[in-house]
Amino acid sequence: MSEVVNACSQGKAFLEQSVNAEGISPENIQSRLVLARQWLEKATAPVLTGFSNTSWEAMAACVDFASRNQMGLTTIHGCEAILSQQRYGDRTCTLGEIRHRCDLLIQLEVDLFATWPRFGERIWNCGGRFISEDTPRRVVALESSDATSAAQHVERIRLSDQELSLQIAQWHACWNEREGGKQLAENLPEAVRHLFVEQIPNAQYPVLVHGSLSRDENQRLTALLAEINKTSRLFRLTVAPDTVTDCAHEVILAMTGFPDAVRFSEDAIEHDPLRYSWQSLLERQEPDLVLAVGPIQPDAFQLAFEKIPSLKVIHLDFQSMEQHNPPASEEQYLRIPISRPGISSGDTLVRGDGVPVFARPCLNSTLPTLSSVLEQFSK
């Protein structure tokens, strides 16, 4: 491919990065695959991790491979994030509902207009089927810094220096003003009080969007939303950090019957986030080999090598024009570039709001697919 002629600026950049820009020969890749297979054969406590931001088919192949080879299987998230996801969920609306119904969008420490650059053009500014033309559409940003890129759209409310979980508790008190709640809510800025007392109750379809939260923050926010939805309504959408949503935990649950963080053995599946989450495995220095799949920065493995000096890492990474310094020597860290699912093969991707989207193949790639690599490892 020499030129992309039919794509937006974001799509053009994405497609240009989706070719084999690294200049690695097929022979070089094959030698890396042979070495990786040797590492896997010698491993006694292998763990497969990552694989969140890719296609459904690729995630299913990872779960199947881990099961057949009796590996540990976990996303890169910590124990608290796993437990929070299982208990409280992360979304109750879609981007389509935001486009056609939402008249009040509340951004909590996140910027949809920057995370999804075409959000304004394709979702927010193009009109909605169930919103009249004279209905004002407002964006309120609850943020600790002036990071919102779409300044012309946004009413900013600066968060205080308190922990976010304590501020959410104050919002809860402001909403219900139960016994003892008035005093807790008295210190709230007038703009925050106006949001919860006036704007949310009077909105047609208010939506709160947020990024990753701690377990305590997620618990308190979920309690607040549950209280609001008793007498009014406030929908929720969690914004994934990448273009593809983090739904690996759903694939693990569908294929194994257990949520994230499992260990496959010959005759059973063990599930225990306290023991098999990524951080827990490193703290106990349990794995001797990590098979990482997908867009994980090599620097993320630095802690792993510090915890387990003898650890070996095989990183099946999507090709990129960016050059990263390896976090360890070639004797310990082996990076193998693979083609992007959904670009060179027709796979099912998942949007940030959880809606599946079938991606038609649009590029030929000289790099192997994830499924073909896992098949070679299994021979």
GROMACS .gro file of C-alpha atoms in nm:
model
  379
    1MET     CA    1   0.000   0.000   0.000
    2SER     CA    2   0.151   0.335  -0.105
    3GLU     CA    3  -0.135   0.576  -0.028
    4VAL     CA    4  -0.470   0.583   0.153
    5VAL     CA    5  -0.718   0.787  -0.052
    6ASN     CA    6  -1.059   0.711   0.102
    7ALA     CA    7  -1.044   0.761   0.478
    8CYS     CA    8  -1.075   1.031   0.741
    9SER     CA    9  -0.760   1.168   0.905
   10GLN     CA   10  -0.787   0.924   1.195
   11GLY     CA   11  -0.857   0.628   0.967
   12LYS     CA   12  -0.574   0.725   0.733
   13ALA     CA   13  -0.322   0.728   1.019
   14PHE     CA   14  -0.457   0.399   1.154
   15LEU     CA   15  -0.438   0.222   0.818
   16GLU     CA   16  -0.090   0.353   0.746
   17GLN     CA   17   0.028   0.207   1.077
   18SER     CA   18  -0.142  -0.124   0.999
   19VAL     CA   19   0.105  -0.229   0.731
   20ASN     CA   20   0.431  -0.402   0.800
   21ALA     CA   21   0.624  -0.083   0.872
   22GLU     CA   22   0.879  -0.258   1.091
   23GLY     CA   23   1.061  -0.416   0.799
   24ILE     CA   24   1.096  -0.756   0.966
   25SER     CA   25   1.150  -1.038   0.720
   26PRO     CA   26   0.937  -1.356   0.728
   27GLU     CA   27   1.252  -1.555   0.807
   28ASN     CA   28   1.321  -1.338   1.112
   29ILE     CA   29   0.965  -1.383   1.236
   30GLN     CA   30   0.982  -1.759   1.182
   31SER     CA   31   1.301  -1.786   1.386
   32ARG     CA   32   1.134  -1.593   1.667
   33LEU     CA   33   0.835  -1.827   1.654
   34VAL     CA   34   1.062  -2.131   1.684
   35LEU     CA   35   1.238  -1.980   1.985
   36ALA     CA   36   0.907  -1.884   2.146
   37ARG     CA   37   0.779  -2.239   2.108
   38GLN     CA   38   1.091  -2.370   2.280
   39TRP     CA   39   1.033  -2.132   2.570
   40LEU     CA   40   0.671  -2.247   2.601
   41GLU     CA   41   0.769  -2.615   2.602
   42LYS     CA   42   1.013  -2.560   2.889
   43ALA     CA   43   0.780  -2.342   3.099
   44THR     CA   44   0.631  -2.496   3.413
   45ALA     CA   45   0.408  -2.206   3.525
   46PRO     CA   46   0.307  -2.011   3.211
   47VAL     CA   47   0.055  -1.726   3.218
   48LEU     CA   48  -0.132  -1.568   2.927
   49THR     CA   49  -0.225  -1.203   2.978
   50GLY     CA   50  -0.326  -0.891   2.788
   51PHE     CA   51  -0.549  -0.975   2.487
   52SER     CA   52  -0.818  -0.723   2.591
   53ASN     CA   53  -0.819  -0.474   2.305
   54THR     CA   54  -0.854  -0.704   2.007
   55SER     CA   55  -1.128  -0.897   1.827
   56TRP     CA   56  -1.370  -1.148   1.976
   57GLU     CA   57  -1.223  -1.424   1.762
   58ALA     CA   58  -0.869  -1.343   1.879
   59MET     CA   59  -0.975  -1.335   2.244
   60ALA     CA   60  -1.154  -1.669   2.204
   61ALA     CA   61  -0.837  -1.817   2.051
   62CYS     CA   62  -0.638  -1.698   2.353
   63VAL     CA   63  -0.879  -1.857   2.600
   64ASP     CA   64  -0.876  -2.183   2.405
   65PHE     CA   65  -0.495  -2.186   2.387
   66ALA     CA   66  -0.460  -2.123   2.761
   67SER     CA   67  -0.709  -2.400   2.835
   68ARG     CA   68  -0.537  -2.660   2.615
   69ASN     CA   69  -0.194  -2.576   2.758
   70GLN     CA   70  -0.305  -2.552   3.123
   71MET     CA   71  -0.194  -2.192   3.169
   72GLY     CA   72  -0.298  -1.911   3.397
   73LEU     CA   73  -0.525  -1.661   3.221
   74THR     CA   74  -0.584  -1.302   3.325
   75THR     CA   75  -0.616  -0.954   3.184
   76ILE     CA   76  -0.361  -0.692   3.281
   77HIS     CA   77  -0.598  -0.544   3.542
   78GLY     CA   78  -0.545  -0.564   3.916
   79CYS     CA   79  -0.756  -0.758   4.163
   80GLU     CA   80  -0.962  -0.454   4.271
   81ALA     CA   81  -1.050  -0.365   3.913
   82ILE     CA   82  -1.152  -0.726   3.840
   83LEU     CA   83  -1.377  -0.749   4.147
   84SER     CA   84  -1.528  -0.409   4.076
   85GLN     CA   85  -1.608  -0.506   3.718
   86GLN     CA   86  -1.773  -0.832   3.826
   87ARG     CA   87  -1.987  -0.672   4.093
   88TYR     CA   88  -2.085  -0.335   3.949
   89GLY     CA   89  -2.056  -0.356   3.571
   90ASP     CA   90  -1.956  -0.062   3.357
   91ARG     CA   91  -2.225   0.053   3.111
   92THR     CA   92  -2.602   0.097   3.081
   93CYS     CA   93  -2.626   0.280   2.748
   94THR     CA   94  -2.473   0.288   2.401
   95LEU     CA   95  -2.327   0.557   2.177
   96GLY     CA   96  -2.643   0.537   1.966
   97GLU     CA   97  -2.855   0.627   2.268
   98ILE     CA   98  -2.622   0.916   2.347
   99ARG     CA   99  -2.662   1.043   1.990
  100HIS     CA  100  -3.039   1.013   1.967
  101ARG     CA  101  -3.151   1.077   2.326
  102CYS     CA  102  -2.888   1.239   2.547
  103ASP     CA  103  -2.933   1.606   2.634
  104LEU     CA  104  -2.692   1.614   2.932
  105LEU     CA  105  -2.352   1.445   2.907
  106ILE     CA  106  -2.145   1.441   3.227
  107GLN     CA  107  -1.775   1.360   3.182
  108LEU     CA  108  -1.604   1.246   3.502
  109GLU     CA  109  -1.226   1.278   3.464
  110VAL     CA  110  -1.247   1.174   3.100
  111ASP     CA  111  -1.275   1.346   2.761
  112LEU     CA  112  -1.484   1.168   2.499
  113PHE     CA  113  -1.396   1.431   2.239
  114ALA     CA  114  -1.026   1.344   2.275
  115THR     CA  115  -1.059   0.968   2.338
  116TRP     CA  116  -1.281   0.926   2.032
  117PRO     CA  117  -1.179   1.212   1.796
  118ARG     CA  118  -1.491   1.173   1.579
  119PHE     CA  119  -1.731   1.169   1.874
  120GLY     CA  120  -1.835   1.530   1.820
  121GLU     CA  121  -1.874   1.495   1.444
  122ARG     CA  122  -2.053   1.158   1.437
  123ILE     CA  123  -2.239   1.148   1.769
  124TRP     CA  124  -2.282   1.476   1.952
  125ASN     CA  125  -2.322   1.743   1.682
  126CYS     CA  126  -2.523   1.561   1.416
  127GLY     CA  127  -2.870   1.571   1.572
  128GLY     CA  128  -3.077   1.303   1.742
  129ARG     CA  129  -3.391   1.118   1.639
  130PHE     CA  130  -3.565   1.176   1.973
  131ILE     CA  131  -3.428   1.523   2.050
  132SER     CA  132  -3.600   1.827   1.906
  133GLU     CA  133  -3.389   2.091   1.735
  134ASP     CA  134  -3.461   2.349   2.005
  135THR     CA  135  -3.352   2.117   2.289
  136PRO     CA  136  -3.016   2.235   2.427
  137ARG     CA  137  -2.748   1.967   2.459
  138ARG     CA  138  -2.505   2.029   2.743
  139VAL     CA  139  -2.168   1.877   2.829
  140VAL     CA  140  -2.051   1.908   3.190
  141ALA     CA  141  -1.693   1.807   3.272
  142LEU     CA  142  -1.609   1.713   3.632
  143GLU     CA  143  -1.232   1.733   3.617
  144SER     CA  144  -0.928   1.799   3.830
  145SER     CA  145  -0.743   1.980   3.550
  146ASP     CA  146  -0.821   2.177   3.234
  147ALA     CA  147  -0.765   1.878   3.009
  148THR     CA  148  -1.087   1.887   2.805
  149SER     CA  149  -1.010   1.948   2.438
  150ALA     CA  150  -1.359   2.050   2.321
  151ALA     CA  151  -1.366   2.377   2.516
  152GLN     CA  152  -1.649   2.524   2.313
  153HIS     CA  153  -1.882   2.240   2.414
  154VAL     CA  154  -1.800   2.202   2.779
  155GLU     CA  155  -1.910   2.352   3.109
  156ARG     CA  156  -1.618   2.276   3.339
  157ILE     CA  157  -1.656   2.204   3.710
  158ARG     CA  158  -1.325   2.179   3.890
  159LEU     CA  159  -1.303   1.891   4.139
  160SER     CA  160  -1.154   1.957   4.480
  161ASP     CA  161  -0.829   1.812   4.609
  162GLN     CA  162  -1.015   1.551   4.815
  163GLU     CA  163  -1.011   1.186   4.717
  164LEU     CA  164  -1.266   1.118   4.446
  165SER     CA  165  -1.444   0.857   4.658
  166LEU     CA  166  -1.511   1.121   4.927
  167GLN     CA  167  -1.641   1.366   4.669
  168ILE     CA  168  -1.878   1.100   4.531
  169ALA     CA  169  -2.007   1.050   4.886
  170GLN     CA  170  -2.077   1.425   4.902
  171TRP     CA  171  -2.266   1.407   4.572
  172HIS     CA  172  -2.473   1.123   4.718
  173ALA     CA  173  -2.554   1.334   5.023
  174CYS     CA  174  -2.644   1.627   4.801
  175TRP     CA  175  -2.887   1.408   4.607
  176ASN     CA  176  -3.082   1.251   4.889
  177GLU     CA  177  -3.004   1.488   5.181
  178ARG     CA  178  -3.066   1.214   5.433
  179GLU     CA  179  -2.999   1.255   5.802
  180GLY     CA  180  -2.644   1.380   5.833
  181GLY     CA  181  -2.622   1.431   5.462
  182LYS     CA  182  -2.689   1.804   5.459
  183GLN     CA  183  -2.379   1.880   5.660
  184LEU     CA  184  -2.169   1.656   5.435
  185ALA     CA  185  -2.301   1.833   5.125
  186GLU     CA  186  -2.268   2.187   5.256
  187ASN     CA  187  -1.910   2.221   5.134
  188LEU     CA  188  -1.998   2.138   4.774
  189PRO     CA  189  -1.939   2.409   4.511
  190GLU     CA  190  -2.259   2.570   4.387
  191ALA     CA  191  -2.199   2.434   4.036
  192VAL     CA  192  -2.191   2.075   4.166
  193ARG     CA  193  -2.503   2.132   4.375
  194HIS     CA  194  -2.679   2.277   4.071
  195LEU     CA  195  -2.581   1.972   3.865
  196PHE     CA  196  -2.736   1.723   4.106
  197VAL     CA  197  -3.031   1.931   4.227
  198GLU     CA  198  -3.139   2.092   3.899
  199GLN     CA  199  -2.970   1.962   3.585
  200ILE     CA  200  -2.985   1.583   3.632
  201PRO     CA  201  -3.348   1.567   3.758
  202ASN     CA  202  -3.469   1.792   3.475
  203ALA     CA  203  -3.270   1.628   3.194
  204GLN     CA  204  -3.445   1.409   2.938
  205TYR     CA  205  -3.166   1.149   2.911
  206PRO     CA  206  -2.861   1.227   3.129
  207VAL     CA  207  -2.551   1.011   3.080
  208LEU     CA  208  -2.241   0.989   3.300
  209VAL     CA  209  -1.918   0.873   3.133
  210HIS     CA  210  -1.601   0.787   3.321
  211GLY     CA  211  -1.274   0.600   3.283
  212SER     CA  212  -1.110   0.351   3.516
  213LEU     CA  213  -1.206   0.379   3.883
  214SER     CA  214  -1.079   0.217   4.199
  215ARG     CA  215  -1.298  -0.039   4.372
  216ASP     CA  216  -1.408   0.212   4.638
  217GLU     CA  217  -1.481   0.482   4.380
  218ASN     CA  218  -1.676   0.236   4.165
  219GLN     CA  219  -1.875   0.112   4.464
  220ARG     CA  220  -1.971   0.463   4.575
  221LEU     CA  221  -2.053   0.577   4.224
  222THR     CA  222  -2.273   0.272   4.166
  223ALA     CA  223  -2.454   0.339   4.495
  224LEU     CA  224  -2.511   0.699   4.385
  225LEU     CA  225  -2.650   0.592   4.047
  226ALA     CA  226  -2.876   0.337   4.214
  227GLU     CA  227  -3.014   0.609   4.442
  228ILE     CA  228  -3.066   0.854   4.155
  229ASN     CA  229  -3.248   0.593   3.946
  230LYS     CA  230  -3.503   0.533   4.221
  231THR     CA  231  -3.673   0.866   4.148
  232SER     CA  232  -3.499   0.994   3.834
  233ARG     CA  233  -3.247   0.844   3.595
  234LEU     CA  234  -2.879   0.869   3.510
  235PHE     CA  235  -2.724   0.630   3.258
  236ARG     CA  236  -2.363   0.522   3.261
  237LEU     CA  237  -2.087   0.447   3.010
  238THR     CA  238  -1.730   0.345   3.088
  239VAL     CA  239  -1.476   0.475   2.839
  240ALA     CA  240  -1.210   0.225   2.734
  241PRO     CA  241  -0.856   0.357   2.694
  242ASP     CA  242  -0.829   0.223   2.337
  243THR     CA  243  -1.041   0.223   2.025
  244VAL     CA  244  -1.162  -0.127   2.109
  245THR     CA  245  -1.336  -0.183   2.438
  246ASP     CA  246  -1.199  -0.401   2.714
  247CYS     CA  247  -1.433  -0.703   2.696
  248ALA     CA  248  -1.189  -0.989   2.752
  249HIS     CA  249  -1.351  -1.061   3.088
  250GLU     CA  250  -1.681  -1.126   2.908
  251VAL     CA  251  -1.515  -1.370   2.667
  252ILE     CA  252  -1.349  -1.555   2.957
  253LEU     CA  253  -1.684  -1.581   3.136
  254ALA     CA  254  -1.866  -1.703   2.824
  255MET     CA  255  -1.609  -1.973   2.744
  256THR     CA  256  -1.518  -2.099   3.093
  257GLY     CA  257  -1.812  -2.011   3.316
  258PHE     CA  258  -1.577  -1.808   3.536
  259PRO     CA  259  -1.486  -1.437   3.534
  260ASP     CA  260  -1.139  -1.290   3.487
  261ALA     CA  261  -0.831  -1.441   3.655
  262VAL     CA  262  -0.837  -1.821   3.622
  263ARG     CA  263  -0.592  -2.111   3.623
  264PHE     CA  264  -0.649  -2.411   3.396
  265SER     CA  265  -0.540  -2.754   3.515
  266GLU     CA  266  -0.586  -3.102   3.371
  267ASP     CA  267  -0.925  -3.162   3.529
  268ALA     CA  268  -1.047  -2.827   3.666
  269ILE     CA  269  -1.062  -2.448   3.634
  270GLU     CA  270  -0.976  -2.238   3.936
  271HIS     CA  271  -1.101  -1.880   3.966
  272ASP     CA  272  -0.951  -1.647   4.224
  273PRO     CA  273  -0.873  -1.279   4.150
  274LEU     CA  274  -0.687  -1.252   4.480
  275ARG     CA  275  -0.446  -1.521   4.362
  276TYR     CA  276  -0.446  -1.520   3.982
  277SER     CA  277  -0.467  -1.151   3.890
  278TRP     CA  278  -0.162  -1.002   3.717
  279GLN     CA  279  -0.030  -0.812   4.020
  280SER     CA  280  -0.093  -1.103   4.256
  281LEU     CA  281   0.101  -1.343   4.034
  282LEU     CA  282   0.397  -1.104   4.027
  283GLU     CA  283   0.390  -1.047   4.402
  284ARG     CA  284   0.408  -1.421   4.464
  285GLN     CA  285   0.671  -1.463   4.190
  286GLU     CA  286   0.471  -1.754   4.049
  287PRO     CA  287   0.504  -1.744   3.667
  288ASP     CA  288   0.822  -1.842   3.489
  289LEU     CA  289   0.687  -1.738   3.148
  290VAL     CA  290   0.435  -1.475   3.036
  291LEU     CA  291   0.266  -1.488   2.696
  292ALA     CA  292   0.137  -1.133   2.644
  293VAL     CA  293  -0.100  -1.053   2.359
  294GLY     CA  294  -0.184  -0.717   2.212
  295PRO     CA  295  -0.100  -0.351   2.272
  296ILE     CA  296   0.089  -0.362   2.600
  297GLN     CA  297   0.375  -0.118   2.634
  298PRO     CA  298   0.703  -0.306   2.685
  299ASP     CA  299   0.773  -0.082   2.984
  300ALA     CA  300   0.478  -0.247   3.160
  301PHE     CA  301   0.693  -0.558   3.197
  302GLN     CA  302   0.969  -0.374   3.381
  303LEU     CA  303   0.805  -0.442   3.718
  304ALA     CA  304   0.767  -0.809   3.624
  305PHE     CA  305   1.139  -0.845   3.554
  306GLU     CA  306   1.220  -0.667   3.880
  307LYS     CA  307   0.996  -0.906   4.075
  308ILE     CA  308   1.106  -1.219   3.887
  309PRO     CA  309   1.461  -1.179   3.747
  310SER     CA  310   1.447  -1.514   3.562
  311LEU     CA  311   1.110  -1.443   3.395
  312LYS     CA  312   1.072  -1.489   3.019
  313VAL     CA  313   0.818  -1.285   2.819
  314ILE     CA  314   0.680  -1.359   2.472
  315HIS     CA  315   0.500  -1.050   2.344
  316LEU     CA  316   0.268  -1.102   2.046
  317ASP     CA  317   0.225  -0.737   1.957
  318PHE     CA  318   0.034  -0.566   1.678
  319GLN     CA  319   0.268  -0.408   1.427
  320SER     CA  320   0.342  -0.041   1.478
  321MET     CA  321   0.558   0.234   1.336
  322GLU     CA  322   0.668   0.320   1.689
  323GLN     CA  323   0.998   0.186   1.813
  324HIS     CA  324   1.021   0.072   2.174
  325ASN     CA  325   1.326  -0.014   2.375
  326PRO     CA  326   1.294  -0.374   2.495
  327PRO     CA  327   1.251  -0.398   2.874
  328ALA     CA  328   1.501  -0.685   2.899
  329SER     CA  329   1.762  -0.873   2.699
  330GLU     CA  330   1.679  -1.103   2.408
  331GLU     CA  331   1.733  -1.398   2.641
  332GLN     CA  332   1.426  -1.287   2.841
  333TYR     CA  333   1.205  -1.070   2.619
  334LEU     CA  334   1.090  -1.181   2.273
  335ARG     CA  335   0.863  -0.955   2.069
  336ILE     CA  336   0.680  -1.102   1.769
  337PRO     CA  337   0.479  -0.860   1.551
  338ILE     CA  338   0.142  -0.989   1.432
  339SER     CA  339  -0.123  -0.846   1.201
  340ARG     CA  340  -0.410  -0.645   1.344
  341PRO     CA  341  -0.734  -0.845   1.382
  342GLY     CA  342  -1.013  -0.692   1.179
  343ILE     CA  343  -0.775  -0.532   0.928
  344SER     CA  344  -0.618  -0.819   0.735
  345SER     CA  345  -0.893  -1.064   0.837
  346GLY     CA  346  -1.265  -1.023   0.886
  347ASP     CA  347  -1.313  -1.030   1.263
  348THR     CA  348  -1.567  -0.894   1.510
  349LEU     CA  349  -1.447  -0.590   1.702
  350VAL     CA  350  -1.629  -0.437   1.998
  351ARG     CA  351  -1.697  -0.066   2.025
  352GLY     CA  352  -1.631   0.128   2.343
  353ASP     CA  353  -1.998   0.100   2.438
  354GLY     CA  354  -1.997  -0.279   2.401
  355VAL     CA  355  -2.165  -0.300   2.060
  356PRO     CA  356  -2.007  -0.562   1.827
  357VAL     CA  357  -1.896  -0.439   1.485
  358PHE     CA  358  -1.788  -0.670   1.203
  359ALA     CA  359  -1.469  -0.542   1.039
  360ARG     CA  360  -1.421  -0.628   0.674
  361PRO     CA  361  -1.062  -0.706   0.571
  362CYS     CA  362  -0.908  -0.411   0.390
  363LEU     CA  363  -0.533  -0.476   0.384
  364ASN     CA  364  -0.305  -0.763   0.298
  365SER     CA  365  -0.037  -0.819   0.560
  366THR     CA  366   0.285  -1.017   0.543
  367LEU     CA  367   0.268  -1.068   0.918
  368PRO     CA  368   0.111  -1.378   1.074
  369THR     CA  369  -0.227  -1.360   1.243
  370LEU     CA  370  -0.268  -1.431   1.612
  371SER     CA  371  -0.459  -1.752   1.541
  372SER     CA  372  -0.187  -1.884   1.310
  373VAL     CA  373   0.082  -1.809   1.568
  374LEU     CA  374  -0.108  -1.992   1.842
  375GLU     CA  375  -0.157  -2.287   1.607
  376GLN     CA  376   0.219  -2.306   1.548
  377PHE     CA  377   0.279  -2.300   1.922
  378SER     CA  378   0.039  -2.594   1.962
  379LYS     CA  379   0.204  -2.822   1.705
   0.00000   0.00000   0.00000
